[in-house]
mmCIF file of C-alpha atoms and ligand atoms in Angstrom:
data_model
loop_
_atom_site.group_PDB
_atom_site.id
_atom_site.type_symbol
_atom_site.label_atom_id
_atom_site.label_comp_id
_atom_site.label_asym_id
_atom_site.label_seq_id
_atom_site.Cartn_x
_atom_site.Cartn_y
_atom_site.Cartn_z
ATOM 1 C CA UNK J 1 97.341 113.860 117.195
ATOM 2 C CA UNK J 2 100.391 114.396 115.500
ATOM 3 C CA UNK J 3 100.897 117.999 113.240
ATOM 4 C CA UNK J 4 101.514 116.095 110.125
ATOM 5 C CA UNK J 5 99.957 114.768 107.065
ATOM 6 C CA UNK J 6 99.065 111.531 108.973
ATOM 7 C CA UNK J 7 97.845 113.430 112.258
ATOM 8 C CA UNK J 8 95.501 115.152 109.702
ATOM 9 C CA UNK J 9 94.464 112.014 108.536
ATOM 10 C CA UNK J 10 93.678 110.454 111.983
ATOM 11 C CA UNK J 11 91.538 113.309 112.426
ATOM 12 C CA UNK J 12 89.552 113.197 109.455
ATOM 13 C CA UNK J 13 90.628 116.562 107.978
ATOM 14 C CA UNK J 14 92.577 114.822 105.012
ATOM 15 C CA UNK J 15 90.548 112.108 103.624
ATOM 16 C CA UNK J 16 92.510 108.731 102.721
ATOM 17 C CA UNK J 17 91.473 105.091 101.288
ATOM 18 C CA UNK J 18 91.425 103.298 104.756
ATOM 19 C CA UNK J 19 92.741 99.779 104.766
ATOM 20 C CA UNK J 20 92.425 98.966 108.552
ATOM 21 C CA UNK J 21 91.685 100.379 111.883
ATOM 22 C CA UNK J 22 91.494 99.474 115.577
ATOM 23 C CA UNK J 23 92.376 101.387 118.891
ATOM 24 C CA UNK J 24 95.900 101.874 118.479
ATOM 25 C CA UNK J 25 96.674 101.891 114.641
ATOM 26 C CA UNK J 26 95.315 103.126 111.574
ATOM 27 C CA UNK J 27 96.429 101.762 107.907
ATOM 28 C CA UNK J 28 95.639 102.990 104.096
ATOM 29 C CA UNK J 29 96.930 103.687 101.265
ATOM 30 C CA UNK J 30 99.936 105.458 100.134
ATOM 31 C CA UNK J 31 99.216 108.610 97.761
ATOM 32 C CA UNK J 32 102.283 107.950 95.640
ATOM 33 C CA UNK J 33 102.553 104.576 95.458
ATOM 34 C CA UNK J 34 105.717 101.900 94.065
ATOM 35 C CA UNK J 35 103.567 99.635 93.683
ATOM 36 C CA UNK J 36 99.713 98.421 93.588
ATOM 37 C CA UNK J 37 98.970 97.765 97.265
ATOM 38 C CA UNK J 38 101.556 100.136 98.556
ATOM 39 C CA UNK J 39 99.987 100.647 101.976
ATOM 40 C CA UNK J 40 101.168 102.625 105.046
ATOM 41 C CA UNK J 41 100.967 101.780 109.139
ATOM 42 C CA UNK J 42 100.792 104.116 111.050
ATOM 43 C CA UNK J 43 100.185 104.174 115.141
ATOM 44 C CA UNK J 44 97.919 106.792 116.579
ATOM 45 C CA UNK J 45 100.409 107.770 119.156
ATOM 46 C CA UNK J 46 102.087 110.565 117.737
ATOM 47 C CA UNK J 47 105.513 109.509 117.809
ATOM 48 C CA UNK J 48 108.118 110.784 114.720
ATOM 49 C CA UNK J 49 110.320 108.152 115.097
ATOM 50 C CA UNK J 50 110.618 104.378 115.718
ATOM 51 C CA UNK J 51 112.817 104.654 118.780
ATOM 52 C CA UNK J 52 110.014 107.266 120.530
ATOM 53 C CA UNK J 53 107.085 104.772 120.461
ATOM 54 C CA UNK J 54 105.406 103.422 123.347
ATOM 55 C CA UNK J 55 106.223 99.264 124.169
ATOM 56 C CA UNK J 56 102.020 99.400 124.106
ATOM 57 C CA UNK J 57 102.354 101.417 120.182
ATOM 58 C CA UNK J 58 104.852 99.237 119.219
ATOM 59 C CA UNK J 59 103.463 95.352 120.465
ATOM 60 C CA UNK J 60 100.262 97.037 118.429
ATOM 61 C CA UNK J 61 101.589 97.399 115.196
ATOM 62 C CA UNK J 62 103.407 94.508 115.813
ATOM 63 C CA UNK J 63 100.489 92.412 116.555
ATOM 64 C CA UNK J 64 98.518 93.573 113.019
ATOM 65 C CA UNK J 65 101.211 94.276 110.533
ATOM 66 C CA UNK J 66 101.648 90.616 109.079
ATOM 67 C CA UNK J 67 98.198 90.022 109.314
ATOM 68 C CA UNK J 68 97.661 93.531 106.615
ATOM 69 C CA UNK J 69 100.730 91.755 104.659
ATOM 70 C CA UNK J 70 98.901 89.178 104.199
ATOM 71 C CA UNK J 71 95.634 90.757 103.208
ATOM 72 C CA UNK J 72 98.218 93.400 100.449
ATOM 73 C CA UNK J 73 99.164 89.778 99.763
ATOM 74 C CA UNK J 74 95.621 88.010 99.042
ATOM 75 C CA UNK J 75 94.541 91.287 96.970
ATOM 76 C CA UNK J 76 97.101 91.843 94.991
ATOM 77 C CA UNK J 77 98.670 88.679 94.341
ATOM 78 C CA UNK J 78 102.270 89.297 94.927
ATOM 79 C CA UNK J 79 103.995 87.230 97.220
ATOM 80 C CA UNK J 80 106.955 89.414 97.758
ATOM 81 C CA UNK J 81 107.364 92.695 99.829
ATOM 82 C CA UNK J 82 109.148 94.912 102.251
ATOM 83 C CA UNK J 83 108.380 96.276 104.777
ATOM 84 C CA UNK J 84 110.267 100.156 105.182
ATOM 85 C CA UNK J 85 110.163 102.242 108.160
ATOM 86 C CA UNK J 86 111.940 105.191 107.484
ATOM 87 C CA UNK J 87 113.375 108.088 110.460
ATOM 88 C CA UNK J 88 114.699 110.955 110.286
ATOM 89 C CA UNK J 89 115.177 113.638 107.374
ATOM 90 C CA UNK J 90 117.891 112.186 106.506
ATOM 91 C CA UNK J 91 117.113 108.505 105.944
ATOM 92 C CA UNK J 92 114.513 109.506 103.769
ATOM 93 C CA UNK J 93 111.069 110.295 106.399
ATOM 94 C CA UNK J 94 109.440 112.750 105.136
ATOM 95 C CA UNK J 95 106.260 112.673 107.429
ATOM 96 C CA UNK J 96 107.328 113.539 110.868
ATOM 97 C CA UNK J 97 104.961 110.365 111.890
ATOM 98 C CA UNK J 98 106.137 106.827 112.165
ATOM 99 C CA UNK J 99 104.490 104.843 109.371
ATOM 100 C CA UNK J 100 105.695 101.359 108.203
ATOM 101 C CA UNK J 101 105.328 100.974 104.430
ATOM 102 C CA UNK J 102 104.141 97.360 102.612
ATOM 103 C CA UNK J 103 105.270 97.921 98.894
ATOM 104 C CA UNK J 104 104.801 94.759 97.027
ATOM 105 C CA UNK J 105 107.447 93.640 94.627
ATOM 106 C CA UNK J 106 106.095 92.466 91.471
ATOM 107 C CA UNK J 107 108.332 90.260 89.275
ATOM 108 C CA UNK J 108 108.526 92.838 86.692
ATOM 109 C CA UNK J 109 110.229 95.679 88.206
ATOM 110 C CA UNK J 110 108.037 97.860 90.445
ATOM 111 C CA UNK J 111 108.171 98.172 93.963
ATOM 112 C CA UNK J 112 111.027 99.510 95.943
ATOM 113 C CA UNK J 113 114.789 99.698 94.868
ATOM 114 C CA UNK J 114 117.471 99.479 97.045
ATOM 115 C CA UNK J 115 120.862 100.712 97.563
ATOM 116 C CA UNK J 116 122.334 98.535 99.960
ATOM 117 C CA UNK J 117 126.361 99.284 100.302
ATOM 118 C CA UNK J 118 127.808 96.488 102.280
ATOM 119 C CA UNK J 119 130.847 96.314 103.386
ATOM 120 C CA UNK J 120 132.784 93.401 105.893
ATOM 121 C CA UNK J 121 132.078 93.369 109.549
ATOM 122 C CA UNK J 122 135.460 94.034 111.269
ATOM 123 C CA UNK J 123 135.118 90.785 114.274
ATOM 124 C CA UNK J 124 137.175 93.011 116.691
ATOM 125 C CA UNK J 125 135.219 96.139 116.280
ATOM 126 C CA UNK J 126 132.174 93.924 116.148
ATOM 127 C CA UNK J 127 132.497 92.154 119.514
ATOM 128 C CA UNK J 128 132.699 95.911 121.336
ATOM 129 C CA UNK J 129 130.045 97.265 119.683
ATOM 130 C CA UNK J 130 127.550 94.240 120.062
ATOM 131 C CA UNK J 131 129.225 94.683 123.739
ATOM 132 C CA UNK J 132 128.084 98.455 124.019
ATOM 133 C CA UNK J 133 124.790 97.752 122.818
ATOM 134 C CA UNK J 134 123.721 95.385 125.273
ATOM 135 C CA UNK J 135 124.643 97.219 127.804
ATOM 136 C CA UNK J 136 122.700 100.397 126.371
ATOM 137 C CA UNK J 137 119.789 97.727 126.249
ATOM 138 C CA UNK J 138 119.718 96.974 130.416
HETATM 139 P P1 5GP X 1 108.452 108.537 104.067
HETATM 140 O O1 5GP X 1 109.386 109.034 103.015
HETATM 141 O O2 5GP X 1 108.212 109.572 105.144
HETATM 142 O O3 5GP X 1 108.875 107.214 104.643
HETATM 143 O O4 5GP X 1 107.074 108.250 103.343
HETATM 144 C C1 5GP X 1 105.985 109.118 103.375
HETATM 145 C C2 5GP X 1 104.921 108.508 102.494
HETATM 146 O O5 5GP X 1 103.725 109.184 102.728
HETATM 147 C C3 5GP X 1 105.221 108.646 100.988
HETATM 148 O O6 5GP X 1 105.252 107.359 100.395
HETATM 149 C C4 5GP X 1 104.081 109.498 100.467
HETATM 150 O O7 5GP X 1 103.621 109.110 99.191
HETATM 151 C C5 5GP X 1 103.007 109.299 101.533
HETATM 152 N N1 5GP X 1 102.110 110.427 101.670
HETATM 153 C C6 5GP X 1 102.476 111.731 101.805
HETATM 154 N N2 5GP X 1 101.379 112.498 101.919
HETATM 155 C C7 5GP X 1 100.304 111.664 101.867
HETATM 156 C C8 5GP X 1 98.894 111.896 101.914
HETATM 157 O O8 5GP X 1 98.392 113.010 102.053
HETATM 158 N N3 5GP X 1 98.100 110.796 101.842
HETATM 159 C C9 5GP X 1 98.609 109.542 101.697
HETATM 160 N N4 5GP X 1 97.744 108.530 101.624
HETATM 161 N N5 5GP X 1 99.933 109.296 101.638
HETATM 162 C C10 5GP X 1 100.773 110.352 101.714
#
């Protein structure tokens, strides 16, 4: 169990509205949320980031997180969403858990905003890093 909010409410100390539950993951709903439906995913395995889960963690969430889209989907009737998953302090975690948000995005204006500064992908620069990474991946 993790020391965090979310470890606290895998153990029952902190109630929550539970969405969805099996061995590996737990889902309900966010406290604060952007939307109607906002719900959270979380995996039991205490991990606080992405990149620290377990291939069995991760294939688990995998498995169930389209089909809770889809139920956030059939409730609330909004058809459009993202899904967040936010690590580190710095891009914007503030549990020290790995959760996945679903915030629906209702056509008037609720939901999540986004500040998305793109800029162009240098080809040269591109090819080495792409390069790099699969070779961190072997
Ligand atoms: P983060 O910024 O870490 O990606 O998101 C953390 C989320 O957890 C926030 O959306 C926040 O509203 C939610 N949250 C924080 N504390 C609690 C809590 O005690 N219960 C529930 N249900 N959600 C929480």
């Amino acid at each position: 169990m993790s020391d965090t909010i979310f470890g606290k409410i895998l153990s029952g100390a902190i109630p929550c509205h539970k969405v969805y539950e099996d061995e590996q993951v737990f889902a309900f709903l966010d406290i604060s949320p952007l939307s109607t439906g906002h719900t959270l995913v979380i995996p039991k395995e205490p991990a606080q980031t992405l990149d620290a889960l377990s291939d069995e963690s991760a294939a688990a969430l995998g498995r169930v997180l389209p089909r809770i889209c889809r139920a956030v989907i059939a409730v609330t009737g909004v058809r459009e969403y993202n899904v967040l998953e936010n690590n580190g302090a710095g891009a914007h975690q503030a549990v020290a858990h790995v959760h996945f948000h679903i915030i629906p995005k209702p056509s008037h204006g609720e939901g999540l905003g986004i500040g998305w500064p793109a800029r162009a992908l240098d080809q040269k620069a591109g090819a080495e890093l792409a390069a790099k990474l699969r070779t961190a991946l072997r």
